[in-house]
Amino acid sequence: MEINKQYLIQCITCASNNLRLSSEKIEVVAILKEHISQTPDLNNLISDMKKLTRFSKFAIKLGEINQTLQTGKIDFLKISDKFKEHSHLILRELSNLLDVVTPHECRENLTIQKIDEVKIISPESDNLHSEIQHENFSHVSENVVTLHLKQKSESDLLKEEIILGDLKDENDLSFENFEKEVLKPIKELDLFLQKLMRAEHNPDELIFFIELMNNNAELSAKIGFEVITNMHNIFAGALTKIKEKIIKPDPEIIEQLRACLIVIAAMVREKDVDITSYLNEAEKLGNKINLIS
């Protein structure tokens, strides 16, 4: 990741640590950091954010910091003081932004949707006449039959959509069912972590919980909860590395795994408590997994 992106993300993290954040605000912070880390053009992202009324003041501050990083000489002896100054610079505007933007609005505004033009052309419609002139009758007949079958297929597809459109996929989850599915294993997982630290776990249990958390990550993604999805992926990823004996389940790792569970439970239950420290611990575990992957 580019140094400018890392620096801005750390500034946002530091500033957010000084705020009392609800689970919803934590998700907005996570979305902001994710978009900064994944953008191919940081300057363009900041420029686009400046055009959005609710994001403009925050984006201006980000732009000032980014400009300093691009054009100024970095004095490494004073970088810690400069970092504190920059974190303080965005604190107020980050707080104001979090007060007015929901995760859905943040995601919707920052996501760049690339829509490809799709041109629907009837098969062979443009060159059917020329084919009749140059091909024998049997070949033309095959083209006509193929065209007819494709048209019939489209018609059948429309009928199926009309007939089946109102039927609900039995795998679709309401939020209530999602909440139940995700919260149900939390206590069991917490107990399992203690067994894991004492090396009293069953290898089959480890495999079971890896699959469970991967499945719940997919469910969370379907509902649209990016942070909850990420927590499940980090948890499953860490268990996988433990299973492969790449990392040891020492007390620090266990506490970071528990932090994932706490973030999941707090956000699903929409508890208005500050879970920033737990989110930071979980993200440390995620970074650790990424480094050794």
Coordinates of C-alpha atoms in Angstrom, one line a residue:
M1 CA 0.0 0.0 0.0
E2 CA 1.3 3.5 -0.8
I3 CA 2.8 5.4 2.1
N4 CA 0.2 8.3 1.6
K5 CA -2.7 5.9 1.9
Q6 CA -1.2 4.2 5.0
Y7 CA -0.6 7.6 6.6
L8 CA -4.1 8.9 6.0
I9 CA -5.6 5.7 7.2
Q10 CA -3.6 5.9 10.4
C11 CA -4.6 9.5 10.9
I12 CA -8.3 8.5 10.6
T13 CA -7.7 5.6 13.0
C14 CA -6.0 7.9 15.5
A15 CA -8.7 10.6 15.2
S16 CA -11.5 8.0 15.6
N17 CA -9.9 6.6 18.7
N18 CA -10.5 10.0 20.4
L19 CA -14.3 9.9 19.6
R20 CA -17.0 7.9 21.3
L21 CA -18.3 5.8 18.4
S22 CA -21.5 3.8 18.0
S23 CA -21.4 0.6 16.0
E24 CA -22.8 2.5 13.0
K25 CA -20.1 5.2 13.2
I26 CA -17.4 2.5 13.5
E27 CA -18.7 1.0 10.2
V28 CA -18.5 4.4 8.5
V29 CA -14.9 4.7 9.6
A30 CA -14.2 1.2 8.3
I31 CA -15.7 2.1 5.0
L32 CA -13.7 5.3 4.7
K33 CA -10.5 3.4 5.4
E34 CA -11.4 0.6 3.0
H35 CA -12.0 3.0 0.1
I36 CA -8.8 4.9 0.8
S37 CA -6.8 1.6 0.8
Q38 CA -8.4 0.2 -2.3
T39 CA -8.6 3.3 -4.5
P40 CA -6.2 3.2 -7.5
D41 CA -6.1 7.0 -7.5
L42 CA -6.0 8.7 -4.1
N43 CA -6.0 12.3 -5.5
N44 CA -9.1 11.5 -7.6
L45 CA -10.9 9.9 -4.7
I46 CA -10.3 13.0 -2.5
S47 CA -11.3 15.3 -5.4
D48 CA -14.6 13.3 -5.8
M49 CA -15.3 13.5 -2.0
K50 CA -14.9 17.3 -2.1
K51 CA -17.8 17.4 -4.6
L52 CA -20.1 15.7 -2.0
T53 CA -21.7 18.2 0.4
R54 CA -21.4 16.1 3.5
F55 CA -17.9 14.8 2.7
S56 CA -16.4 18.1 1.4
K57 CA -15.0 19.6 4.6
F58 CA -13.5 16.3 5.7
A59 CA -12.1 15.7 2.2
I60 CA -10.5 19.2 2.2
K61 CA -8.6 18.3 5.3
L62 CA -7.5 15.0 3.8
G63 CA -6.4 16.8 0.7
E64 CA -4.3 19.2 2.8
I65 CA -2.5 16.3 4.5
N66 CA -2.0 14.5 1.2
Q67 CA -0.6 17.6 -0.4
T68 CA 1.9 18.0 2.4
L69 CA 3.0 14.4 1.9
Q70 CA 3.4 14.8 -1.8
T71 CA 5.2 18.1 -1.9
G72 CA 6.8 18.6 1.5
K73 CA 10.0 17.2 2.7
I74 CA 9.4 14.7 5.6
D75 CA 11.5 15.4 8.7
F76 CA 11.6 11.9 10.2
L77 CA 12.8 13.3 13.5
K78 CA 9.6 15.3 13.9
I79 CA 7.2 13.0 12.1
S80 CA 5.5 11.9 15.3
D81 CA 4.6 15.4 16.2
K82 CA 3.4 16.1 12.6
F83 CA 1.3 13.0 12.7
K84 CA -0.4 14.1 15.9
E85 CA -1.0 17.5 14.3
H86 CA -2.6 15.9 11.2
S87 CA -4.8 13.6 13.3
H88 CA -6.0 16.6 15.3
L89 CA -6.6 18.4 12.0
I90 CA -9.2 15.9 10.8
L91 CA -10.7 15.2 14.2
R92 CA -13.5 17.8 14.1
E93 CA -14.5 17.2 10.5
L94 CA -14.5 13.4 11.0
S95 CA -16.7 13.8 14.0
N96 CA -19.1 16.1 12.0
L97 CA -19.1 13.6 9.1
L98 CA -19.9 10.7 11.4
D99 CA -22.9 12.6 12.8
V100 CA -24.6 13.0 9.5
V101 CA -23.6 10.0 7.3
T102 CA -24.9 6.4 7.7
P103 CA -22.9 3.4 6.5
H104 CA -25.4 3.0 3.6
E105 CA -25.0 6.6 2.5
C106 CA -21.2 6.4 2.9
R107 CA -20.9 3.2 0.8
E108 CA -23.3 4.5 -1.8
N109 CA -21.5 7.8 -2.2
L110 CA -18.0 6.4 -2.3
T111 CA -18.6 3.4 -4.4
I112 CA -17.7 4.0 -8.1
Q113 CA -20.2 2.1 -10.1
K114 CA -18.9 1.1 -13.5
I115 CA -21.7 0.4 -15.9
D116 CA -20.8 -1.2 -19.2
E117 CA -23.0 -0.5 -22.1
V118 CA -24.7 -3.7 -23.2
K119 CA -25.9 -3.7 -26.8
I120 CA -28.5 -6.3 -27.5
I121 CA -28.3 -7.4 -31.1
S122 CA -30.6 -10.1 -32.5
P123 CA -28.4 -13.0 -33.6
E124 CA -27.5 -12.9 -37.2
S125 CA -30.0 -10.1 -37.8
D126 CA -27.5 -7.8 -39.5
N127 CA -25.9 -10.3 -41.8
L128 CA -28.7 -12.9 -42.4
H129 CA -29.5 -11.5 -45.8
S130 CA -25.9 -11.7 -47.0
E131 CA -25.6 -15.3 -45.6
I132 CA -28.7 -16.2 -47.8
Q133 CA -26.8 -15.0 -50.8
H134 CA -23.6 -16.8 -50.0
E135 CA -24.6 -20.0 -48.3
N136 CA -26.7 -22.9 -49.4
F137 CA -30.3 -23.3 -48.3
S138 CA -29.6 -25.8 -45.6
H139 CA -27.1 -23.5 -43.9
V140 CA -29.6 -20.7 -44.0
S141 CA -32.2 -23.0 -42.5
E142 CA -29.9 -23.8 -39.6
N143 CA -29.4 -20.1 -38.9
V144 CA -33.2 -19.5 -38.9
V145 CA -33.8 -22.4 -36.6
T146 CA -31.0 -21.3 -34.2
L147 CA -32.5 -17.7 -34.2
H148 CA -36.0 -19.1 -33.5
L149 CA -34.7 -21.2 -30.6
K150 CA -32.9 -18.3 -29.1
Q151 CA -36.0 -16.1 -29.4
K152 CA -38.0 -18.9 -27.8
S153 CA -35.5 -19.2 -25.0
E154 CA -35.8 -15.5 -24.3
S155 CA -39.6 -15.8 -24.2
D156 CA -39.4 -18.8 -21.9
L157 CA -37.1 -16.9 -19.7
L158 CA -39.6 -14.0 -19.4
K159 CA -42.3 -16.5 -18.5
E160 CA -40.2 -18.1 -15.8
E161 CA -39.4 -14.7 -14.3
I162 CA -43.2 -13.9 -14.2
I163 CA -44.1 -17.3 -12.7
L164 CA -41.1 -17.6 -10.3
G165 CA -40.4 -14.0 -9.5
D166 CA -42.5 -13.8 -6.4
L167 CA -41.1 -17.0 -4.9
K168 CA -38.6 -16.4 -2.1
D169 CA -35.3 -18.2 -2.2
E170 CA -35.3 -20.4 0.9
N171 CA -31.7 -19.4 1.5
D172 CA -32.7 -15.7 1.7
L173 CA -32.4 -14.3 5.2
S174 CA -34.4 -11.6 6.9
F175 CA -32.4 -9.5 9.4
E176 CA -34.1 -11.4 12.3
N177 CA -32.9 -14.7 10.9
F178 CA -29.5 -13.3 10.2
E179 CA -29.2 -12.0 13.7
K180 CA -30.1 -15.4 15.1
E181 CA -27.7 -17.3 12.9
V182 CA -24.7 -15.0 13.6
L183 CA -25.3 -14.6 17.4
K184 CA -26.1 -18.2 18.1
P185 CA -22.5 -19.6 18.0
I186 CA -20.8 -16.6 19.8
K187 CA -20.9 -18.1 23.4
E188 CA -19.8 -21.5 22.1
L189 CA -16.9 -19.9 20.2
D190 CA -15.9 -17.9 23.3
L191 CA -15.6 -21.2 25.3
F192 CA -13.8 -22.8 22.4
L193 CA -11.2 -20.1 22.4
Q194 CA -10.3 -21.0 26.0
K195 CA -9.9 -24.7 25.1
L196 CA -7.8 -23.6 22.1
M197 CA -5.4 -21.6 24.3
R198 CA -5.0 -24.6 26.6
A199 CA -4.6 -27.0 23.6
E200 CA -7.6 -29.0 24.8
H201 CA -9.6 -28.6 21.6
N202 CA -10.6 -31.3 19.2
P203 CA -9.2 -30.8 15.6
D204 CA -12.7 -31.6 14.2
E205 CA -14.0 -28.6 16.3
L206 CA -11.5 -26.4 14.7
I207 CA -12.5 -27.4 11.2
F208 CA -16.2 -27.0 12.1
F209 CA -15.8 -23.5 13.4
I210 CA -13.7 -22.4 10.4
E211 CA -16.5 -23.5 8.1
L212 CA -19.1 -21.9 10.3
M213 CA -17.4 -18.5 10.3
N214 CA -16.8 -18.7 6.6
N215 CA -20.5 -19.4 6.1
N216 CA -21.5 -16.5 8.4
A217 CA -19.1 -14.2 6.6
E218 CA -21.0 -15.0 3.4
L219 CA -24.4 -14.3 5.1
S220 CA -23.1 -11.0 6.5
A221 CA -21.9 -10.0 3.0
K222 CA -25.4 -10.7 1.6
I223 CA -27.0 -8.5 4.2
G224 CA -24.5 -5.8 3.4
F225 CA -22.5 -5.5 6.7
E226 CA -18.9 -5.0 5.6
V227 CA -17.4 -4.7 9.1
I228 CA -19.2 -7.9 10.4
T229 CA -18.2 -9.7 7.2
N230 CA -14.6 -8.7 7.8
M231 CA -14.7 -9.8 11.5
H232 CA -15.9 -13.3 10.4
N233 CA -13.2 -13.5 7.7
I234 CA -10.5 -12.5 10.2
F235 CA -11.7 -15.0 12.7
A236 CA -11.9 -17.8 10.1
G237 CA -8.6 -16.8 8.7
A238 CA -6.9 -16.9 12.1
L239 CA -8.3 -20.4 12.9
T240 CA -7.1 -21.6 9.5
K241 CA -3.6 -20.4 10.3
I242 CA -3.7 -22.1 13.7
K243 CA -4.9 -25.3 12.1
E244 CA -2.0 -25.1 9.7
K245 CA 0.3 -24.4 12.6
I246 CA 1.5 -21.2 11.1
I247 CA 0.5 -19.1 14.1
K248 CA 0.2 -20.2 17.8
P249 CA -3.0 -19.6 19.8
D250 CA -1.1 -17.6 22.5
P251 CA -3.0 -15.2 24.9
E252 CA -2.6 -12.2 22.5
I253 CA -4.1 -14.1 19.5
I254 CA -6.9 -15.4 21.7
E255 CA -7.8 -11.9 22.9
Q256 CA -7.7 -10.6 19.3
L257 CA -10.1 -13.4 18.3
R258 CA -12.4 -12.5 21.2
A259 CA -12.3 -8.9 20.0
C260 CA -13.7 -10.1 16.7
L261 CA -16.6 -11.8 18.5
I262 CA -17.2 -8.7 20.7
V263 CA -17.4 -6.5 17.6
I264 CA -19.8 -8.9 15.8
A265 CA -22.1 -9.1 18.8
A266 CA -22.1 -5.4 19.5
M267 CA -22.8 -4.4 15.9
V268 CA -25.5 -7.1 15.3
R269 CA -27.3 -6.1 18.5
E270 CA -26.7 -2.4 17.7
K271 CA -25.3 -1.7 21.2
D272 CA -24.5 2.0 21.7
V273 CA -21.1 1.3 23.3
D274 CA -17.6 2.3 22.3
I275 CA -16.0 -0.8 20.8
T276 CA -13.2 1.0 19.0
S277 CA -10.4 -0.7 21.0
Y278 CA -11.9 -4.1 20.2
L279 CA -12.1 -3.2 16.5
N280 CA -8.5 -2.1 16.5
E281 CA -7.4 -5.4 18.1
A282 CA -9.3 -7.3 15.5
E283 CA -7.8 -5.3 12.7
K284 CA -4.3 -6.0 14.1
L285 CA -5.1 -9.7 13.8
G286 CA -6.3 -9.2 10.3
N287 CA -3.1 -7.3 9.3
K288 CA -1.0 -10.1 10.9
I289 CA -2.9 -12.7 8.8
N290 CA -2.4 -10.7 5.6
L291 CA 1.3 -10.4 6.3
I292 CA 1.9 -14.1 6.6
S293 CA -0.5 -15.1 3.8

